[in-house]
CSV table of C-alpha atoms in Angstrom, one decimal:
chain,number,residue,atom,x,y,z
A,998,SER,CA,-35.9,-3.1,22.7
A,999,ALA,CA,-33.4,-2.9,19.9
A,1000,VAL,CA,-33.4,-0.6,16.8
A,1001,ILE,CA,-32.2,-2.3,13.7
A,1002,SER,CA,-31.3,-0.7,10.4
A,1003,GLN,CA,-30.6,-2.3,7.1
A,1004,LYS,CA,-28.8,-1.1,4.0
A,1005,PRO,CA,-29.7,-0.9,1.2
A,1006,SER,CA,-33.5,-0.7,1.7
A,1007,ARG,CA,-34.0,-1.9,-1.8
A,1008,ASP,CA,-32.0,-2.7,-4.9
A,1009,ILE,CA,-32.4,-3.9,-8.4
A,1010,CYS,CA,-29.5,-6.1,-9.6
A,1011,GLN,CA,-28.5,-8.0,-12.7
A,1012,ARG,CA,-28.3,-11.7,-12.7
A,1013,GLY,CA,-24.8,-13.1,-12.0
A,1014,THR,CA,-23.9,-10.2,-9.7
A,1015,SER,CA,-23.6,-10.1,-5.9
A,1016,LEU,CA,-25.2,-7.8,-3.3
A,1017,THR,CA,-24.1,-7.3,0.3
A,1018,ILE,CA,-26.8,-6.4,2.8
A,1019,GLN,CA,-25.8,-4.7,6.0
A,1020,CYS,CA,-27.5,-5.0,9.3
A,1021,GLN,CA,-26.7,-2.6,12.2
A,1022,VAL,CA,-28.1,-2.8,15.7
A,1023,ASP,CA,-28.0,0.0,18.3
A,1024,SER,CA,-26.9,-2.3,21.1
A,1025,GLN,CA,-24.7,-5.4,21.5
A,1026,VAL,CA,-26.4,-8.7,20.8
A,1027,THR,CA,-25.2,-12.2,20.9
A,1028,MET,CA,-27.2,-13.7,18.1
A,1029,MET,CA,-28.3,-12.3,14.8
A,1030,PHE,CA,-30.5,-14.0,12.3
A,1031,TRP,CA,-31.1,-13.6,8.6
A,1032,TYR,CA,-34.4,-14.4,6.9
A,1033,ARG,CA,-35.8,-14.4,3.4
A,1034,GLN,CA,-39.4,-13.5,2.6
A,1035,GLN,CA,-40.6,-14.1,-0.9
A,1036,PRO,CA,-43.6,-12.1,-2.1
A,1037,GLY,CA,-46.8,-13.1,-0.3
A,1038,GLN,CA,-45.0,-15.8,1.7
A,1039,SER,CA,-43.8,-16.4,5.2
A,1040,LEU,CA,-40.3,-15.9,6.5
A,1041,THR,CA,-37.7,-18.5,5.9
A,1042,LEU,CA,-34.6,-18.6,8.2
A,1043,ILE,CA,-31.4,-18.6,6.2
A,1044,ALA,CA,-28.8,-18.7,9.0
A,1045,THR,CA,-27.9,-17.8,12.5
A,1046,ALA,CA,-24.8,-15.6,13.0
A,1047,ASN,CA,-22.9,-15.5,16.3
A,1048,GLN,CA,-20.0,-13.1,16.7
A,1049,GLY,CA,-16.7,-14.8,16.4
A,1050,SER,CA,-17.9,-18.1,14.9
A,1051,GLU,CA,-19.1,-19.4,11.6
A,1052,ALA,CA,-22.7,-18.9,10.7
A,1053,THR,CA,-25.0,-21.8,11.0
A,1054,TYR,CA,-27.1,-22.4,7.9
A,1055,GLU,CA,-30.5,-23.9,7.6
A,1056,SER,CA,-31.3,-26.7,5.2
A,1057,GLY,CA,-31.3,-25.5,1.6
A,1058,PHE,CA,-28.9,-22.6,2.2
A,1059,VAL,CA,-25.2,-22.8,1.7
A,1060,ILE,CA,-22.3,-20.5,2.6
A,1061,ASP,CA,-21.1,-20.2,-1.0
A,1062,LYS,CA,-24.4,-18.7,-2.0
A,1063,PHE,CA,-25.1,-16.6,1.2
A,1064,PRO,CA,-21.8,-15.8,2.9
A,1065,ILE,CA,-22.4,-14.0,6.2
A,1066,SER,CA,-20.0,-11.9,8.3
A,1067,ARG,CA,-20.3,-11.0,11.9
A,1068,PRO,CA,-17.3,-8.9,12.8
A,1069,ASN,CA,-18.7,-7.5,16.1
A,1070,LEU,CA,-21.7,-7.6,18.4
A,1071,THR,CA,-23.6,-4.8,16.6
A,1072,PHE,CA,-23.1,-5.6,12.9
A,1073,SER,CA,-23.6,-8.3,10.3
A,1074,THR,CA,-23.6,-8.6,6.6
A,1075,LEU,CA,-25.3,-11.1,4.2
A,1076,THR,CA,-24.1,-11.4,0.7
A,1077,VAL,CA,-26.4,-12.9,-2.0
A,1078,SER,CA,-23.9,-14.3,-4.6
A,1079,ASN,CA,-24.3,-15.0,-8.3
A,1080,MET,CA,-27.9,-13.8,-8.2
A,1081,SER,CA,-30.7,-15.2,-10.3
A,1082,PRO,CA,-34.3,-13.9,-10.6
A,1083,GLU,CA,-35.3,-16.6,-8.0
A,1084,ASP,CA,-33.3,-14.7,-5.4
A,1085,SER,CA,-35.8,-11.8,-5.7
A,1086,SER,CA,-37.1,-11.4,-2.1
A,1087,ILE,CA,-37.1,-9.3,1.0
A,1088,TYR,CA,-34.1,-10.1,3.2
A,1089,LEU,CA,-34.5,-9.3,6.9
A,1090,CYS,CA,-32.2,-9.5,9.8
A,1091,SER,CA,-33.2,-9.9,13.4
A,1092,VAL,CA,-31.7,-10.1,16.8
A,1093,ASP,CA,-32.6,-11.6,20.1
A,1094,ALA,CA,-34.2,-9.4,22.7
A,1095,ASP,CA,-32.5,-9.0,26.0
A,1096,GLN,CA,-32.1,-11.9,28.4
A,1097,SER,CA,-35.4,-11.1,30.1
A,1098,SER,CA,-37.5,-12.2,27.1
A,1099,TYR,CA,-36.5,-15.3,25.3
A,1100,ASN,CA,-37.9,-16.1,21.8
A,1101,GLU,CA,-38.6,-12.5,21.3
A,1102,GLN,CA,-36.7,-11.1,18.3
A,1103,PHE,CA,-36.5,-7.6,16.9
A,1104,PHE,CA,-36.6,-7.3,13.1
A,1105,GLY,CA,-35.1,-4.8,10.8
A,1106,PRO,CA,-37.2,-3.2,8.1
A,1107,GLY,CA,-35.9,-5.5,5.4
A,1108,THR,CA,-34.0,-5.1,2.1
A,1109,ARG,CA,-36.2,-5.6,-1.0
A,1110,LEU,CA,-34.1,-7.2,-3.7
A,1111,THR,CA,-35.1,-7.5,-7.3
A,1112,VAL,CA,-33.0,-9.5,-9.7
A,1113,LEU,CA,-33.4,-9.0,-13.5
B,1090,LEU,CA,-39.4,-27.8,16.4
B,1091,ALA,CA,-43.2,-28.4,16.6
B,1092,LYS,CA,-45.2,-27.7,13.5
B,1093,THR,CA,-48.0,-25.2,13.7
B,1094,THR,CA,-51.2,-25.0,11.8
B,1095,GLN,CA,-53.4,-21.8,11.5
B,1096,PRO,CA,-56.0,-20.5,9.2
B,1097,ILE,CA,-54.7,-18.9,6.0
B,1098,SER,CA,-56.9,-15.9,6.3
B,1099,MET,CA,-59.7,-14.3,8.4
B,1100,ASP,CA,-62.0,-11.3,7.9
B,1101,SER,CA,-63.6,-9.2,10.6
B,1102,TYR,CA,-65.0,-5.7,11.2
B,1103,GLU,CA,-63.9,-2.8,13.3
B,1104,GLY,CA,-64.9,-3.1,16.9
B,1105,GLN,CA,-65.2,-6.8,16.9
B,1106,GLU,CA,-63.1,-9.3,18.9
B,1107,VAL,CA,-61.0,-11.5,16.7
B,1108,ASN,CA,-59.7,-15.0,17.8
B,1109,ILE,CA,-57.1,-16.7,15.8
B,1110,THR,CA,-56.5,-20.4,16.8
B,1111,CYS,CA,-53.2,-22.2,16.2
B,1112,SER,CA,-52.7,-26.0,16.4
B,1113,HIS,CA,-49.4,-27.4,17.6
B,1114,ASN,CA,-50.1,-31.1,18.4
B,1115,ASN,CA,-46.4,-32.0,18.8
B,1116,ILE,CA,-45.5,-29.3,21.3
B,1117,ALA,CA,-42.7,-30.3,23.7
B,1118,THR,CA,-42.7,-29.8,27.4
B,1119,ASN,CA,-40.2,-27.0,27.3
B,1120,ASP,CA,-41.8,-25.2,24.3
B,1121,TYR,CA,-43.3,-21.8,24.6
B,1122,ILE,CA,-45.9,-20.3,22.3
B,1123,THR,CA,-45.2,-17.0,20.7
B,1124,TRP,CA,-47.2,-14.8,18.4
B,1125,TYR,CA,-45.8,-12.2,15.9
B,1126,GLN,CA,-47.6,-9.6,13.9
B,1127,GLN,CA,-46.4,-8.3,10.5
B,1128,PHE,CA,-47.6,-5.3,8.7
B,1129,PRO,CA,-47.0,-4.8,5.0
B,1130,SER,CA,-43.4,-3.7,4.1
B,1131,GLN,CA,-42.3,-4.2,7.7
B,1132,GLY,CA,-40.5,-6.9,9.7
B,1133,PRO,CA,-42.5,-9.0,12.1
B,1134,ARG,CA,-43.2,-7.6,15.6
B,1135,PHE,CA,-43.5,-9.7,18.8
B,1136,ILE,CA,-47.0,-9.6,20.3
B,1137,ILE,CA,-47.3,-12.0,23.1
B,1138,GLN,CA,-45.9,-15.2,24.5
B,1139,GLY,CA,-47.1,-17.9,27.0
B,1140,TYR,CA,-46.7,-21.4,28.3
B,1141,LYS,CA,-50.1,-22.3,29.7
B,1142,THR,CA,-53.5,-20.9,30.8
B,1143,LYS,CA,-53.8,-17.2,29.9
B,1144,VAL,CA,-51.5,-14.3,29.3
B,1145,THR,CA,-52.7,-10.7,28.7
B,1146,ASN,CA,-50.8,-7.6,27.7
B,1147,GLU,CA,-51.8,-4.2,26.3
B,1148,VAL,CA,-52.1,-5.6,22.8
B,1149,ALA,CA,-53.7,-9.1,23.0
B,1150,SER,CA,-54.6,-12.1,25.1
B,1151,LEU,CA,-53.3,-15.6,24.6
B,1152,PHE,CA,-55.3,-18.6,25.8
B,1153,ILE,CA,-53.6,-22.0,26.1
B,1154,PRO,CA,-55.6,-25.0,27.2
B,1155,ALA,CA,-54.3,-27.6,29.6
B,1156,ASP,CA,-53.1,-30.0,26.9
B,1157,ARG,CA,-51.2,-27.1,25.2
B,1158,LYS,CA,-51.9,-28.6,21.8
B,1159,SER,CA,-53.5,-25.4,20.6
B,1160,SER,CA,-53.6,-21.7,21.5
B,1161,THR,CA,-55.8,-18.8,20.7
B,1162,LEU,CA,-54.7,-15.2,20.1
B,1163,SER,CA,-57.5,-12.8,21.0
B,1164,LEU,CA,-57.5,-9.3,19.7
B,1165,PRO,CA,-60.1,-7.1,21.5
B,1166,ARG,CA,-62.1,-4.5,19.5
B,1167,VAL,CA,-60.0,-4.6,16.4
B,1168,SER,CA,-59.4,-1.5,14.2
B,1169,LEU,CA,-58.4,-1.1,10.6
B,1170,SER,CA,-54.8,-0.9,11.8
B,1171,ASP,CA,-54.9,-4.5,13.0
B,1172,THR,CA,-54.9,-5.7,9.4
B,1173,ALA,CA,-51.7,-7.7,9.2
B,1174,VAL,CA,-50.4,-11.3,9.1
B,1175,TYR,CA,-50.2,-13.1,12.4
B,1176,TYR,CA,-47.7,-15.9,13.0
B,1177,CYS,CA,-47.9,-18.5,15.7
B,1178,LEU,CA,-44.6,-20.0,16.7
B,1179,VAL,CA,-43.5,-22.8,19.0
B,1180,ALA,CA,-40.0,-23.0,20.3
B,1181,PRO,CA,-38.0,-23.9,23.4
B,1182,TYR,CA,-37.7,-21.1,25.8
B,1183,SER,CA,-34.0,-20.3,25.3
B,1184,SER,CA,-31.8,-17.4,24.5
B,1185,ALA,CA,-30.1,-19.6,21.9
B,1186,SER,CA,-33.3,-20.8,20.3
B,1187,LYS,CA,-34.0,-20.1,16.6
B,1188,ILE,CA,-37.6,-19.5,15.7
B,1189,ILE,CA,-39.3,-20.9,12.6
B,1190,PHE,CA,-42.2,-19.1,11.0
B,1191,GLY,CA,-45.2,-21.0,9.8
B,1192,SER,CA,-47.5,-19.8,7.1
B,1193,GLY,CA,-49.4,-17.2,9.2
B,1194,THR,CA,-52.9,-15.9,9.2
B,1195,ARG,CA,-53.7,-12.9,7.0
B,1196,LEU,CA,-56.3,-10.9,9.0
B,1197,SER,CA,-58.3,-8.3,7.1
B,1198,ILE,CA,-60.4,-5.8,9.1
B,1199,ARG,CA,-63.2,-3.9,7.3
B,1200,PRO,CA,-64.9,-0.7,8.3
């Protein structure tokens, strides 16, 4: 298994500002994923981040709005840029389990973002 | 990726067996079926995964018929702590495979 921590756990931000969310894993992983979960809704995949390459974004998400860094095999950041109230959500990162169990991901506790 | 359909919500009582069925008519030959559980204010947690017939672990059983167009997650003797959202996912069995969450089933267990 993998233990994932996220910082901050929650934040309240003003519109027009940016927030960077950190995701730290206790072991080296190849792929990291970023999701958004709006209140009462399912999770929506934002992007997939591999170390050493550009993140791959899902339809409806762009790098200018959600820049992602993946400097090493245990860490990633997601920035929510030029925020609006519509960006209020829980943002979660996840990682693949080890090679013995495909399609099993471990999730962080999430970052609850409120934009005023 | 194959689309999945599952009930929006279900209610049951402590001690009962709960079966949640998921439809995935367009499942591909190399797709596996995976179920996740999400408690309030937590990230989802992997429960069980299978390809065909039956898979059982300490948490649940997964039943998959021969045509694989549906699957049923079975939770034996549920307790209040099983109240959660349950997601059925279908994806190729690959270390590089992204997973897409459907709408999920909100399970409420009553005393």
